[in-house]
mmCIF file with all atom_site columns, N, CA and C in Angstrom:
data_model
loop_
_atom_site.group_PDB
_atom_site.id
_atom_site.type_symbol
_atom_site.label_atom_id
_atom_site.label_alt_id
_atom_site.label_comp_id
_atom_site.label_asym_id
_atom_site.label_entity_id
_atom_site.label_seq_id
_atom_site.pdbx_PDB_ins_code
_atom_site.Cartn_x
_atom_site.Cartn_y
_atom_site.Cartn_z
_atom_site.occupancy
_atom_site.B_iso_or_equiv
_atom_site.pdbx_formal_charge
_atom_site.auth_seq_id
_atom_site.auth_comp_id
_atom_site.auth_asym_id
_atom_site.auth_atom_id
_atom_site.pdbx_PDB_model_num
ATOM 1   N N  . MET A 1 1  ? -1.834  19.651  -54.799 1.00 52.00 ? 1139 MET A N  1
ATOM 2   C CA . MET A 1 1  ? -2.124  18.261  -55.055 1.00 52.00 ? 1139 MET A CA 1
ATOM 3   C C  . MET A 1 1  ? -3.524  17.863  -54.610 1.00 52.00 ? 1139 MET A C  1
ATOM 4   N N  . GLU A 1 2  ? -4.385  18.814  -54.365 1.00 63.00 ? 1140 GLU A N  1
ATOM 5   C CA . GLU A 1 2  ? -5.760  18.500  -53.992 1.00 63.00 ? 1140 GLU A CA 1
ATOM 6   C C  . GLU A 1 2  ? -6.486  17.805  -55.139 1.00 63.00 ? 1140 GLU A C  1
ATOM 7   N N  . ASN A 1 3  ? -6.111  18.129  -56.361 1.00 82.00 ? 1141 ASN A N  1
ATOM 8   C CA . ASN A 1 3  ? -6.725  17.522  -57.532 1.00 82.00 ? 1141 ASN A CA 1
ATOM 9   C C  . ASN A 1 3  ? -6.487  16.012  -57.555 1.00 82.00 ? 1141 ASN A C  1
ATOM 10  N N  . ASN A 1 4  ? -5.301  15.565  -57.161 1.00 84.00 ? 1142 ASN A N  1
ATOM 11  C CA . ASN A 1 4  ? -4.980  14.145  -57.119 1.00 84.00 ? 1142 ASN A CA 1
ATOM 12  C C  . ASN A 1 4  ? -5.872  13.422  -56.115 1.00 84.00 ? 1142 ASN A C  1
ATOM 13  N N  . GLY A 1 5  ? -6.114  14.040  -54.976 1.00 86.00 ? 1143 GLY A N  1
ATOM 14  C CA . GLY A 1 5  ? -6.988  13.440  -53.972 1.00 86.00 ? 1143 GLY A CA 1
ATOM 15  C C  . GLY A 1 5  ? -8.422  13.337  -54.452 1.00 86.00 ? 1143 GLY A C  1
ATOM 16  N N  . THR A 1 6  ? -8.880  14.337  -55.195 1.00 90.00 ? 1144 THR A N  1
ATOM 17  C CA . THR A 1 6  ? -10.236 14.310  -55.735 1.00 90.00 ? 1144 THR A CA 1
ATOM 18  C C  . THR A 1 6  ? -10.383 13.220  -56.784 1.00 90.00 ? 1144 THR A C  1
ATOM 19  N N  . ILE A 1 7  ? -9.385  13.091  -57.641 1.00 92.00 ? 1145 ILE A N  1
ATOM 20  C CA . ILE A 1 7  ? -9.420  12.043  -58.662 1.00 92.00 ? 1145 ILE A CA 1
ATOM 21  C C  . ILE A 1 7  ? -9.411  10.666  -58.017 1.00 92.00 ? 1145 ILE A C  1
ATOM 22  N N  . LEU A 1 8  ? -8.591  10.485  -57.003 1.00 93.00 ? 1146 LEU A N  1
ATOM 23  C CA . LEU A 1 8  ? -8.536  9.203   -56.303 1.00 93.00 ? 1146 LEU A CA 1
ATOM 24  C C  . LEU A 1 8  ? -9.868  8.884   -55.646 1.00 93.00 ? 1146 LEU A C  1
ATOM 25  N N  . PHE A 1 9  ? -10.503 9.875   -55.025 1.00 94.00 ? 1147 PHE A N  1
ATOM 26  C CA . PHE A 1 9  ? -11.806 9.668   -54.399 1.00 94.00 ? 1147 PHE A CA 1
ATOM 27  C C  . PHE A 1 9  ? -12.851 9.272   -55.437 1.00 94.00 ? 1147 PHE A C  1
ATOM 28  N N  . LEU A 1 10 ? -12.876 9.968   -56.574 1.00 95.00 ? 1148 LEU A N  1
ATOM 29  C CA . LEU A 1 10 ? -13.844 9.646   -57.623 1.00 95.00 ? 1148 LEU A CA 1
ATOM 30  C C  . LEU A 1 10 ? -13.602 8.256   -58.206 1.00 95.00 ? 1148 LEU A C  1
ATOM 31  N N  . LEU A 1 11 ? -12.340 7.908   -58.460 1.00 95.00 ? 1149 LEU A N  1
ATOM 32  C CA . LEU A 1 11 ? -12.028 6.574   -58.984 1.00 95.00 ? 1149 LEU A CA 1
ATOM 33  C C  . LEU A 1 11 ? -12.410 5.479   -57.992 1.00 95.00 ? 1149 LEU A C  1
ATOM 34  N N  . THR A 1 12 ? -12.150 5.718   -56.728 1.00 96.00 ? 1150 THR A N  1
ATOM 35  C CA . THR A 1 12 ? -12.508 4.733   -55.708 1.00 96.00 ? 1150 THR A CA 1
ATOM 36  C C  . THR A 1 12 ? -14.010 4.544   -55.646 1.00 96.00 ? 1150 THR A C  1
ATOM 37  N N  . THR A 1 13 ? -14.758 5.626   -55.668 1.00 96.00 ? 1151 THR A N  1
ATOM 38  C CA . THR A 1 13 ? -16.216 5.548   -55.600 1.00 96.00 ? 1151 THR A CA 1
ATOM 39  C C  . THR A 1 13 ? -16.784 4.841   -56.827 1.00 96.00 ? 1151 THR A C  1
ATOM 40  N N  . ILE A 1 14 ? -16.285 5.205   -57.995 1.00 96.00 ? 1152 ILE A N  1
ATOM 41  C CA . ILE A 1 14 ? -16.765 4.588   -59.234 1.00 96.00 ? 1152 ILE A CA 1
ATOM 42  C C  . ILE A 1 14 ? -16.453 3.098   -59.260 1.00 96.00 ? 1152 ILE A C  1
ATOM 43  N N  . MET A 1 15 ? -15.254 2.730   -58.844 1.00 96.00 ? 1153 MET A N  1
ATOM 44  C CA . MET A 1 15 ? -14.881 1.313   -58.863 1.00 96.00 ? 1153 MET A CA 1
ATOM 45  C C  . MET A 1 15 ? -15.621 0.510   -57.792 1.00 96.00 ? 1153 MET A C  1
ATOM 46  N N  . GLU A 1 16 ? -15.939 1.128   -56.652 1.00 96.00 ? 1154 GLU A N  1
ATOM 47  C CA . GLU A 1 16 ? -16.741 0.426   -55.656 1.00 96.00 ? 1154 GLU A CA 1
ATOM 48  C C  . GLU A 1 16 ? -18.123 0.112   -56.210 1.00 96.00 ? 1154 GLU A C  1
ATOM 49  N N  . LEU A 1 17 ? -18.743 1.092   -56.847 1.00 97.00 ? 1155 LEU A N  1
ATOM 50  C CA . LEU A 1 17 ? -20.066 0.871   -57.431 1.00 97.00 ? 1155 LEU A CA 1
ATOM 51  C C  . LEU A 1 17 ? -20.012 -0.131  -58.579 1.00 97.00 ? 1155 LEU A C  1
ATOM 52  N N  . ALA A 1 18 ? -19.008 -0.003  -59.442 1.00 96.00 ? 1156 ALA A N  1
ATOM 53  C CA . ALA A 1 18 ? -18.873 -0.926  -60.571 1.00 96.00 ? 1156 ALA A CA 1
ATOM 54  C C  . ALA A 1 18 ? -18.616 -2.350  -60.093 1.00 96.00 ? 1156 ALA A C  1
ATOM 55  N N  . THR A 1 19 ? -17.811 -2.500  -59.051 1.00 96.00 ? 1157 THR A N  1
ATOM 56  C CA . THR A 1 19 ? -17.526 -3.834  -58.516 1.00 96.00 ? 1157 THR A CA 1
ATOM 57  C C  . THR A 1 19 ? -18.780 -4.472  -57.955 1.00 96.00 ? 1157 THR A C  1
ATOM 58  N N  . LEU A 1 20 ? -19.550 -3.723  -57.186 1.00 95.00 ? 1158 LEU A N  1
ATOM 59  C CA . LEU A 1 20 ? -20.775 -4.276  -56.613 1.00 95.00 ? 1158 LEU A CA 1
ATOM 60  C C  . LEU A 1 20 ? -21.780 -4.654  -57.689 1.00 95.00 ? 1158 LEU A C  1
ATOM 61  N N  . VAL A 1 21 ? -21.974 -3.793  -58.666 1.00 95.00 ? 1159 VAL A N  1
ATOM 62  C CA . VAL A 1 21 ? -22.940 -4.065  -59.729 1.00 95.00 ? 1159 VAL A CA 1
ATOM 63  C C  . VAL A 1 21 ? -22.489 -5.245  -60.591 1.00 95.00 ? 1159 VAL A C  1
ATOM 64  N N  . CYS A 1 22 ? -21.237 -5.262  -60.990 1.00 94.00 ? 1160 CYS A N  1
ATOM 65  C CA . CYS A 1 22 ? -20.742 -6.336  -61.848 1.00 94.00 ? 1160 CYS A CA 1
ATOM 66  C C  . CYS A 1 22 ? -20.693 -7.674  -61.123 1.00 94.00 ? 1160 CYS A C  1
ATOM 67  N N  . ALA A 1 23 ? -20.345 -7.665  -59.856 1.00 94.00 ? 1161 ALA A N  1
ATOM 68  C CA . ALA A 1 23 ? -20.334 -8.918  -59.094 1.00 94.00 ? 1161 ALA A CA 1
ATOM 69  C C  . ALA A 1 23 ? -21.748 -9.465  -58.980 1.00 94.00 ? 1161 ALA A C  1
ATOM 70  N N  . TYR A 1 24 ? -22.705 -8.602  -58.699 1.00 93.00 ? 1162 TYR A N  1
ATOM 71  C CA . TYR A 1 24 ? -24.100 -9.044  -58.576 1.00 93.00 ? 1162 TYR A CA 1
ATOM 72  C C  . TYR A 1 24 ? -24.606 -9.586  -59.912 1.00 93.00 ? 1162 TYR A C  1
ATOM 73  N N  . LEU A 1 25 ? -24.405 -8.828  -60.986 1.00 92.00 ? 1163 LEU A N  1
ATOM 74  C CA . LEU A 1 25 ? -24.891 -9.262  -62.291 1.00 92.00 ? 1163 LEU A CA 1
ATOM 75  C C  . LEU A 1 25 ? -24.163 -10.505 -62.787 1.00 92.00 ? 1163 LEU A C  1
ATOM 76  N N  . GLY A 1 26 ? -22.877 -10.598 -62.550 1.00 90.00 ? 1164 GLY A N  1
ATOM 77  C CA . GLY A 1 26 ? -22.123 -11.761 -62.997 1.00 90.00 ? 1164 GLY A CA 1
ATOM 78  C C  . GLY A 1 26 ? -22.559 -13.040 -62.321 1.00 90.00 ? 1164 GLY A C  1
ATOM 79  N N  . VAL A 1 27 ? -22.953 -12.951 -61.079 1.00 89.00 ? 1165 VAL A N  1
ATOM 80  C CA . VAL A 1 27 ? -23.388 -14.140 -60.346 1.00 89.00 ? 1165 VAL A CA 1
ATOM 81  C C  . VAL A 1 27 ? -24.859 -14.443 -60.619 1.00 89.00 ? 1165 VAL A C  1
ATOM 82  N N  . ARG A 1 28 ? -25.671 -13.421 -60.848 1.00 88.00 ? 1166 ARG A N  1
ATOM 83  C CA . ARG A 1 28 ? -27.112 -13.606 -60.974 1.00 88.00 ? 1166 ARG A CA 1
ATOM 84  C C  . ARG A 1 28 ? -27.614 -13.903 -62.377 1.00 88.00 ? 1166 ARG A C  1
ATOM 85  N N  . LEU A 1 29 ? -26.832 -13.681 -63.411 1.00 83.00 ? 1167 LEU A N  1
ATOM 86  C CA . LEU A 1 29 ? -27.285 -13.960 -64.777 1.00 83.00 ? 1167 LEU A CA 1
ATOM 87  C C  . LEU A 1 29 ? -27.184 -15.464 -65.035 1.00 83.00 ? 1167 LEU A C  1
ATOM 88  N N  . TYR A 1 30 ? -28.233 -16.188 -64.703 1.00 74.00 ? 1168 TYR A N  1
ATOM 89  C CA . TYR A 1 30 ? -28.188 -17.644 -64.771 1.00 74.00 ? 1168 TYR A CA 1
ATOM 90  C C  . TYR A 1 30 ? -28.155 -18.180 -66.194 1.00 74.00 ? 1168 TYR A C  1
ATOM 91  N N  . ARG A 1 31 ? -29.053 -17.739 -67.033 1.00 77.00 ? 1169 ARG A N  1
ATOM 92  C CA . ARG A 1 31 ? -29.241 -18.358 -68.331 1.00 77.00 ? 1169 ARG A CA 1
ATOM 93  C C  . ARG A 1 31 ? -28.441 -17.703 -69.450 1.00 77.00 ? 1169 ARG A C  1
ATOM 94  N N  . ARG A 1 32 ? -27.617 -16.777 -69.141 1.00 78.00 ? 1170 ARG A N  1
ATOM 95  C CA . ARG A 1 32 ? -26.819 -16.090 -70.161 1.00 78.00 ? 1170 ARG A CA 1
ATOM 96  C C  . ARG A 1 32 ? -25.542 -16.883 -70.448 1.00 78.00 ? 1170 ARG A C  1
ATOM 97  N N  . LYS A 1 33 ? -24.822 -16.439 -71.464 1.00 85.00 ? 1171 LYS A N  1
ATOM 98  C CA . LYS A 1 33 ? -23.556 -17.081 -71.802 1.00 85.00 ? 1171 LYS A CA 1
ATOM 99  C C  . LYS A 1 33 ? -22.564 -16.886 -70.655 1.00 85.00 ? 1171 LYS A C  1
ATOM 100 N N  . TRP A 1 34 ? -21.778 -17.906 -70.421 1.00 84.00 ? 1172 TRP A N  1
ATOM 101 C CA . TRP A 1 34 ? -20.813 -17.801 -69.324 1.00 84.00 ? 1172 TRP A CA 1
ATOM 102 C C  . TRP A 1 34 ? -19.699 -16.827 -69.669 1.00 84.00 ? 1172 TRP A C  1
ATOM 103 N N  . GLN A 1 35 ? -19.441 -16.608 -70.970 1.00 88.00 ? 1173 GLN A N  1
ATOM 104 C CA . GLN A 1 35 ? -18.410 -15.645 -71.356 1.00 88.00 ? 1173 GLN A CA 1
ATOM 105 C C  . GLN A 1 35 ? -18.805 -14.226 -70.952 1.00 88.00 ? 1173 GLN A C  1
ATOM 106 N N  . LEU A 1 36 ? -20.080 -13.891 -71.120 1.00 90.00 ? 1174 LEU A N  1
ATOM 107 C CA . LEU A 1 36 ? -20.573 -12.579 -70.709 1.00 90.00 ? 1174 LEU A CA 1
ATOM 108 C C  . LEU A 1 36 ? -20.471 -12.419 -69.198 1.00 90.00 ? 1174 LEU A C  1
ATOM 109 N N  . ARG A 1 37 ? -20.865 -13.460 -68.485 1.00 90.00 ? 1175 ARG A N  1
ATOM 110 C CA . ARG A 1 37 ? -20.790 -13.414 -67.019 1.00 90.00 ? 1175 ARG A CA 1
ATOM 111 C C  . ARG A 1 37 ? -19.350 -13.281 -66.546 1.00 90.00 ? 1175 ARG A C  1
ATOM 112 N N  . MET A 1 38 ? -18.438 -14.001 -67.192 1.00 92.00 ? 1176 MET A N  1
ATOM 113 C CA . MET A 1 38 ? -17.034 -13.930 -66.803 1.00 92.00 ? 1176 MET A CA 1
ATOM 114 C C  . MET A 1 38 ? -16.453 -12.561 -67.143 1.00 92.00 ? 1176 MET A C  1
ATOM 115 N N  . ALA A 1 39 ? -16.864 -11.983 -68.271 1.00 93.00 ? 1177 ALA A N  1
ATOM 116 C CA . ALA A 1 39 ? -16.372 -10.655 -68.645 1.00 93.00 ? 1177 ALA A CA 1
ATOM 117 C C  . ALA A 1 39 ? -16.843 -9.607  -67.638 1.00 93.00 ? 1177 ALA A C  1
ATOM 118 N N  . LEU A 1 40 ? -18.056 -9.774  -67.122 1.00 92.00 ? 1178 LEU A N  1
ATOM 119 C CA . LEU A 1 40 ? -18.557 -8.839  -66.112 1.00 92.00 ? 1178 LEU A CA 1
ATOM 120 C C  . LEU A 1 40 ? -17.720 -8.883  -64.833 1.00 92.00 ? 1178 LEU A C  1
ATOM 121 N N  . ILE A 1 41 ? -17.081 -9.983  -64.573 1.00 94.00 ? 1179 ILE A N  1
ATOM 122 C CA . ILE A 1 41 ? -16.245 -10.114 -63.381 1.00 94.00 ? 1179 ILE A CA 1
ATOM 123 C C  . ILE A 1 41 ? -14.797 -9.701  -63.683 1.00 94.00 ? 1179 ILE A C  1
ATOM 124 N N  . VAL A 1 42 ? -14.267 -10.116 -64.825 1.00 95.00 ? 1180 VAL A N  1
ATOM 125 C CA . VAL A 1 42 ? -12.841 -9.943  -65.112 1.00 95.00 ? 1180 VAL A CA 1
ATOM 126 C C  . VAL A 1 42 ? -12.483 -8.500  -65.473 1.00 95.00 ? 1180 VAL A C  1
ATOM 127 N N  . VAL A 1 43 ? -13.349 -7.805  -66.202 1.00 96.00 ? 1181 VAL A N  1
ATOM 128 C CA . VAL A 1 43 ? -13.022 -6.431  -66.611 1.00 96.00 ? 1181 VAL A CA 1
ATOM 129 C C  . VAL A 1 43 ? -12.818 -5.516  -65.404 1.00 96.00 ? 1181 VAL A C  1
ATOM 130 N N  . PRO A 1 44 ? -13.760 -5.464  -64.432 1.00 96.00 ? 1182 PRO A N  1
ATOM 131 C CA . PRO A 1 44 ? -13.482 -4.632  -63.256 1.00 96.00 ? 1182 PRO A CA 1
ATOM 132 C C  . PRO A 1 44 ? -12.316 -5.158  -62.412 1.00 96.00 ? 1182 PRO A C  1
ATOM 133 N N  . LEU A 1 45 ? -12.089 -6.474  -62.443 1.00 96.00 ? 1183 LEU A N  1
ATOM 134 C CA . LEU A 1 45 ? -10.961 -7.042  -61.712 1.00 96.00 ? 1183 LEU A CA 1
ATOM 135 C C  . LEU A 1 45 ? -9.644  -6.506  -62.262 1.00 96.00 ? 1183 LEU A C  1
ATOM 136 N N  . VAL A 1 46 ? -9.516  -6.465  -63.577 1.00 97.00 ? 1184 VAL A N  1
ATOM 137 C CA . VAL A 1 46 ? -8.297  -5.938  -64.198 1.00 97.00 ? 1184 VAL A CA 1
ATOM 138 C C  . VAL A 1 46 ? -8.158  -4.442  -63.917 1.00 97.00 ? 1184 VAL A C  1
ATOM 139 N N  . LEU A 1 47 ? -9.270  -3.714  -64.005 1.00 96.00 ? 1185 LEU A N  1
ATOM 140 C CA . LEU A 1 47 ? -9.221  -2.282  -63.705 1.00 96.00 ? 1185 LEU A CA 1
ATOM 141 C C  . LEU A 1 47 ? -8.792  -2.024  -62.260 1.00 96.00 ? 1185 LEU A C  1
ATOM 142 N N  . ASN A 1 48 ? -9.332  -2.810  -61.338 1.00 96.00 ? 1186 ASN A N  1
ATOM 143 C CA . ASN A 1 48 ? -8.930  -2.664  -59.935 1.00 96.00 ? 1186 ASN A CA 1
ATOM 144 C C  . ASN A 1 48 ? -7.450  -2.987  -59.751 1.00 96.00 ? 1186 ASN A C  1
ATOM 145 N N  . ALA A 1 49 ? -6.958  -3.994  -60.452 1.00 96.00 ? 1187 ALA A N  1
ATOM 146 C CA . ALA A 1 49 ? -5.538  -4.339  -60.347 1.00 96.00 ? 1187 ALA A CA 1
ATOM 147 C C  . ALA A 1 49 ? -4.662  -3.208  -60.881 1.00 96.00 ? 1187 ALA A C  1
ATOM 148 N N  . LEU A 1 50 ? -5.056  -2.645  -62.017 1.00 96.00 ? 1188 LEU A N  1
ATOM 149 C CA . LEU A 1 50 ? -4.277  -1.537  -62.581 1.00 96.00 ? 1188 LEU A CA 1
ATOM 150 C C  . LEU A 1 50 ? -4.299  -0.311  -61.664 1.00 96.00 ? 1188 LEU A C  1
ATOM 151 N N  . LEU A 1 51 ? -5.462  0.008   -61.119 1.00 95.00 ? 1189 LEU A N  1
ATOM 152 C CA . LEU A 1 51 ? -5.553  1.159   -60.223 1.00 95.00 ? 1189 LEU A CA 1
ATOM 153 C C  . LEU A 1 51 ? -4.787  0.912   -58.926 1.00 95.00 ? 1189 LEU A C  1
ATOM 154 N N  . TYR A 1 52 ? -4.745  -0.339  -58.470 1.00 96.00 ? 1190 TYR A N  1
ATOM 155 C CA . TYR A 1 52 ? -3.945  -0.645  -57.282 1.00 96.00 ? 1190 TYR A CA 1
ATOM 156 C C  . TYR A 1 52 ? -2.454  -0.454  -57.579 1.00 96.00 ? 1190 TYR A C  1
ATOM 157 N N  . ILE A 1 53 ? -2.023  -0.876  -58.762 1.00 96.00 ? 1191 ILE A N  1
ATOM 158 C CA . ILE A 1 53 ? -0.618  -0.708  -59.136 1.00 96.00 ? 1191 ILE A CA 1
ATOM 159 C C  . ILE A 1 53 ? -0.262  0.775   -59.245 1.00 96.00 ? 1191 ILE A C  1
ATOM 160 N N  . ILE A 1 54 ? -1.183  1.560   -59.771 1.00 94.00 ? 1192 ILE A N  1
ATOM 161 C CA . ILE A 1 54 ? -0.914  2.995   -59.968 1.00 94.00 ? 1192 ILE A CA 1
ATOM 162 C C  . ILE A 1 54 ? -0.938  3.749   -58.647 1.00 94.00 ? 1192 ILE A C  1
ATOM 163 N N  . TYR A 1 55 ? -1.996  3.577   -57.849 1.00 93.00 ? 1193 TYR A N  1
ATOM 164 C CA . TYR A 1 55 ? -2.190  4.410   -56.658 1.00 93.00 ? 1193 TYR A CA 1
ATOM 165 C C  . TYR A 1 55 ? -1.718  3.768   -55.352 1.00 93.00 ? 1193 TYR A C  1
ATOM 166 N N  . ARG A 1 56 ? -1.541  2.459   -55.319 1.00 94.00 ? 1194 ARG A N  1
ATOM 167 C CA . ARG A 1 56 ? -1.088  1.752   -54.107 1.00 94.00 ? 1194 ARG A CA 1
ATOM 168 C C  . ARG A 1 56 ? -1.972  2.029   -52.898 1.00 94.00 ? 1194 ARG A C  1
ATOM 169 N N  . THR A 1 57 ? -3.290  1.996   -53.127 1.00 92.00 ? 1195 THR A N  1
ATOM 170 C CA . THR A 1 57 ? -4.223  2.131   -52.013 1.00 92.00 ? 1195 THR A CA 1
ATOM 171 C C  . THR A 1 57 ? -4.995  0.825   -51.862 1.00 92.00 ? 1195 THR A C  1
ATOM 172 N N  . THR A 1 58 ? -5.320  0.476   -50.647 1.00 94.00 ? 1196 THR A N  1
ATOM 173 C CA . THR A 1 58 ? -5.918  -0.828  -50.377 1.00 94.00 ? 1196 THR A CA 1
ATOM 174 C C  . THR A 1 58 ? -7.345  -1.016  -50.870 1.00 94.00 ? 1196 THR A C  1
ATOM 175 N N  . PRO A 1 59 ? -8.181  0.006   -51.038 1.00 95.00 ? 1197 PRO A N  1
ATOM 176 C CA . PRO A 1 59 ? -9.541  -0.288  -51.521 1.00 95.00 ? 1197 PRO A CA 1
ATOM 177 C C  . PRO A 1 59 ? -9.561  -1.019  -52.858 1.00 95.00 ? 1197 PRO A C  1
ATOM 178 N N  . PHE A 1 60 ? -8.677  -0.678  -53.770 1.00 95.00 ? 1198 PHE A N  1
ATOM 179 C CA . PHE A 1 60 ? -8.648  -1.363  -55.056 1.00 95.00 ? 1198 PHE A CA 1
ATOM 180 C C  . PHE A 1 60 ? -8.229  -2.819  -54.893 1.00 95.00 ? 1198 PHE A C  1
ATOM 181 N N  . PHE A 1 61 ? -7.331  -3.083  -53.966 1.00 96.00 ? 1199 PHE A N  1
ATOM 182 C CA . PHE A 1 61 ? -6.913  -4.459  -53.691 1.00 96.00 ? 1199 PHE A CA 1
ATOM 183 C C  . PHE A 1 61 ? -8.081  -5.281  -53.149 1.00 96.00 ? 1199 PHE A C  1
ATOM 184 N N  . TYR A 1 62 ? -8.809  -4.739  -52.187 1.00 96.00 ? 1200 TYR A N  1
ATOM 185 C CA . TYR A 1 62 ? -9.923  -5.468  -51.593 1.00 96.00 ? 1200 TYR A CA 1
ATOM 186 C C  . TYR A 1 62 ? -11.083 -5.645  -52.565 1.00 96.00 ? 1200 TYR A C  1
ATOM 187 N N  . LEU A 1 63 ? -11.305 -4.678  -53.438 1.00 95.00 ? 1201 LEU A N  1
ATOM 188 C CA . LEU A 1 63 ? -12.333 -4.839  -54.459 1.00 95.00 ? 1201 LEU A CA 1
ATOM 189 C C  . LEU A 1 63 ? -11.947 -5.951  -55.426 1.00 95.00 ? 1201 LEU A C  1
ATOM 190 N N  . GLY A 1 64 ? -10.678 -6.062  -55.735 1.00 95.00 ? 1202 GLY A N  1
ATOM 191 C CA . GLY A 1 64 ? -10.210 -7.164  -56.567 1.00 95.00 ? 1202 GLY A CA 1
ATOM 192 C C  . GLY A 1 64 ? -10.387 -8.513  -55.897 1.00 95.00 ? 1202 GLY A C  1
ATOM 193 N N  . VAL A 1 65 ? -10.174 -8.569  -54.602 1.00 96.00 ? 1203 VAL A N  1
ATOM 194 C CA . VAL A 1 65 ? -10.370 -9.817  -53.856 1.00 96.00 ? 1203 VAL A CA 1
ATOM 195 C C  . VAL A 1 65 ? -11.843 -10.233 -53.898 1.00 96.00 ? 1203 VAL A C  1
ATOM 196 N N  . VAL A 1 66 ? -12.736 -9.278  -53.760 1.00 95.00 ? 1204 VAL A N  1
ATOM 197 C CA . VAL A 1 66 ? -14.171 -9.576  -53.831 1.00 95.00 ? 1204 VAL A CA 1
ATOM 198 C C  . VAL A 1 66 ? -14.509 -10.178 -55.192 1.00 95.00 ? 1204 VAL A C  1
ATOM 199 N N  . LEU A 1 67 ? -13.970 -9.606  -56.244 1.00 95.00 ? 1205 LEU A N  1
ATOM 200 C CA . LEU A 1 67 ? -14.245 -10.141 -57.583 1.00 95.00 ? 1205 LEU A CA 1
ATOM 201 C C  . LEU A 1 67 ? -13.594 -11.504 -57.792 1.00 95.00 ? 1205 LEU A C  1
ATOM 202 N N  . LEU A 1 68 ? -12.414 -11.718 -57.221 1.00 95.00 ? 1206 LEU A N  1
ATOM 203 C CA . LEU A 1 68 ? -11.793 -13.048 -57.311 1.00 95.00 ? 1206 LEU A CA 1
ATOM 204 C C  . LEU A 1 68 ? -12.641 -14.109 -56.615 1.00 95.00 ? 1206 LEU A C  1
ATOM 205 N N  . LEU A 1 69 ? -13.286 -13.729 -55.528 1.00 95.00 ? 1207 LEU A N  1
ATOM 206 C CA . LEU A 1 69 ? -14.156 -14.672 -54.824 1.00 95.00 ? 1207 LEU A CA 1
ATOM 207 C C  . LEU A 1 69 ? -15.416 -14.993 -55.621 1.00 95.00 ? 1207 LEU A C  1
ATOM 208 N N  . CYS A 1 70 ? -15.794 -14.139 -56.552 1.00 93.00 ? 1208 CYS A N  1
ATOM 209 C CA . CYS A 1 70 ? -16.975 -14.383 -57.384 1.00 93.00 ? 1208 CYS A CA 1
ATOM 210 C C  . CYS A 1 70 ? -16.691 -15.330 -58.542 1.00 93.00 ? 1208 CYS A C  1
ATOM 211 N N  . ILE A 1 71 ? -15.452 -15.467 -58.952 1.00 93.00 ? 1209 ILE A N  1
ATOM 212 C CA . ILE A 1 71 ? -15.123 -16.271 -60.130 1.00 93.00 ? 1209 ILE A CA 1
ATOM 213 C C  . ILE A 1 71 ? -15.563 -17.735 -60.007 1.00 93.00 ? 1209 ILE A C  1
ATOM 214 N N  . PRO A 1 72 ? -15.395 -18.420 -58.875 1.00 91.00 ? 1210 PRO A N  1
ATOM 215 C CA . PRO A 1 72 ? -15.863 -19.816 -58.822 1.00 91.00 ? 1210 PRO A CA 1
ATOM 216 C C  . PRO A 1 72 ? -17.369 -19.969 -59.029 1.00 91.00 ? 1210 PRO A C  1
ATOM 217 N N  . PHE A 1 73 ? -18.138 -18.934 -58.729 1.00 88.00 ? 1211 PHE A N  1
ATOM 218 C CA . PHE A 1 73 ? -19.572 -19.012 -58.917 1.00 88.00 ? 1211 PHE A CA 1
ATOM 219 C C  . PHE A 1 73 ? -19.984 -18.732 -60.360 1.00 88.00 ? 1211 PHE A C  1
ATOM 220 N N  . VAL A 1 74 ? -19.074 -18.214 -61.156 1.00 86.00 ? 1212 VAL A N  1
ATOM 221 C CA . VAL A 1 74 ? -19.350 -17.898 -62.552 1.00 86.00 ? 1212 VAL A CA 1
ATOM 222 C C  . VAL A 1 74 ? -18.741 -18.944 -63.477 1.00 86.00 ? 1212 VAL A C  1
ATOM 223 N N  . TRP A 1 75 ? -17.713 -19.632 -63.025 1.00 83.00 ? 1213 TRP A N  1
ATOM 224 C CA . TRP A 1 75 ? -17.012 -20.613 -63.846 1.00 83.00 ? 1213 TRP A CA 1
ATOM 225 C C  . TRP A 1 75 ? -17.992 -21.700 -64.297 1.00 83.00 ? 1213 TRP A C  1
ATOM 226 N N  . PRO A 1 76 ? -17.995 -22.043 -65.591 1.00 80.00 ? 1214 PRO A N  1
ATOM 227 C CA . PRO A 1 76 ? -18.976 -23.022 -66.090 1.00 80.00 ? 1214 PRO A CA 1
ATOM 228 C C  . PRO A 1 76 ? -18.669 -24.430 -65.628 1.00 80.00 ? 1214 PRO A C  1
ATOM 229 N N  . ARG A 1 77 ? -19.742 -25.166 -65.375 1.00 75.00 ? 1215 ARG A N  1
ATOM 230 C CA . ARG A 1 77 ? -19.597 -26.582 -65.062 1.00 75.00 ? 1215 ARG A CA 1
ATOM 231 C C  . ARG A 1 77 ? -19.569 -27.378 -66.365 1.00 75.00 ? 1215 ARG A C  1
ATOM 232 N N  . LYS A 1 78 ? -19.148 -28.603 -66.304 1.00 70.00 ? 1216 LYS A N  1
ATOM 233 C CA . LYS A 1 78 ? -19.035 -29.409 -67.518 1.00 70.00 ? 1216 LYS A CA 1
ATOM 234 C C  . LYS A 1 78 ? -20.376 -29.617 -68.185 1.00 70.00 ? 1216 LYS A C  1
ATOM 235 N N  . LYS A 1 79 ? -21.439 -29.824 -67.428 1.00 66.00 ? 1217 LYS A N  1
ATOM 236 C CA . LYS A 1 79 ? -22.733 -30.104 -68.037 1.00 66.00 ? 1217 LYS A CA 1
ATOM 237 C C  . LYS A 1 79 ? -23.374 -28.866 -68.644 1.00 66.00 ? 1217 LYS A C  1
ATOM 238 N N  . SER A 1 80 ? -22.973 -27.654 -68.213 1.00 54.00 ? 1218 SER A N  1
ATOM 239 C CA . SER A 1 80 ? -23.568 -26.446 -68.783 1.00 54.00 ? 1218 SER A CA 1
ATOM 240 C C  . SER A 1 80 ? -22.750 -25.879 -69.932 1.00 54.00 ? 1218 SER A C  1
ATOM 241 N N  . ALA A 1 81 ? -21.542 -26.373 -70.134 1.00 51.00 ? 1219 ALA A N  1
ATOM 242 C CA . ALA A 1 81 ? -20.674 -25.838 -71.196 1.00 51.00 ? 1219 ALA A CA 1
ATOM 243 C C  . ALA A 1 81 ? -20.936 -26.431 -72.514 1.00 51.00 ? 1219 ALA A C  1
#
């Protein structure tokens, strides 16, 4: 079962990097469409949720929490919509 541990390590590393990059880009893209910014946050959030359900390890849960905390900063205001 060493292969399972290697796959889990690679998935965790990839999702950590993807979460950091997508959270940064989703919050920092000021003048872009809010749908693009929201997709940058929601897609890795769903992936983290699915991986948490499959593997039951806490890093995916905490990465999802980080992305959930980014959503209020991406949500459009009435005057910008």
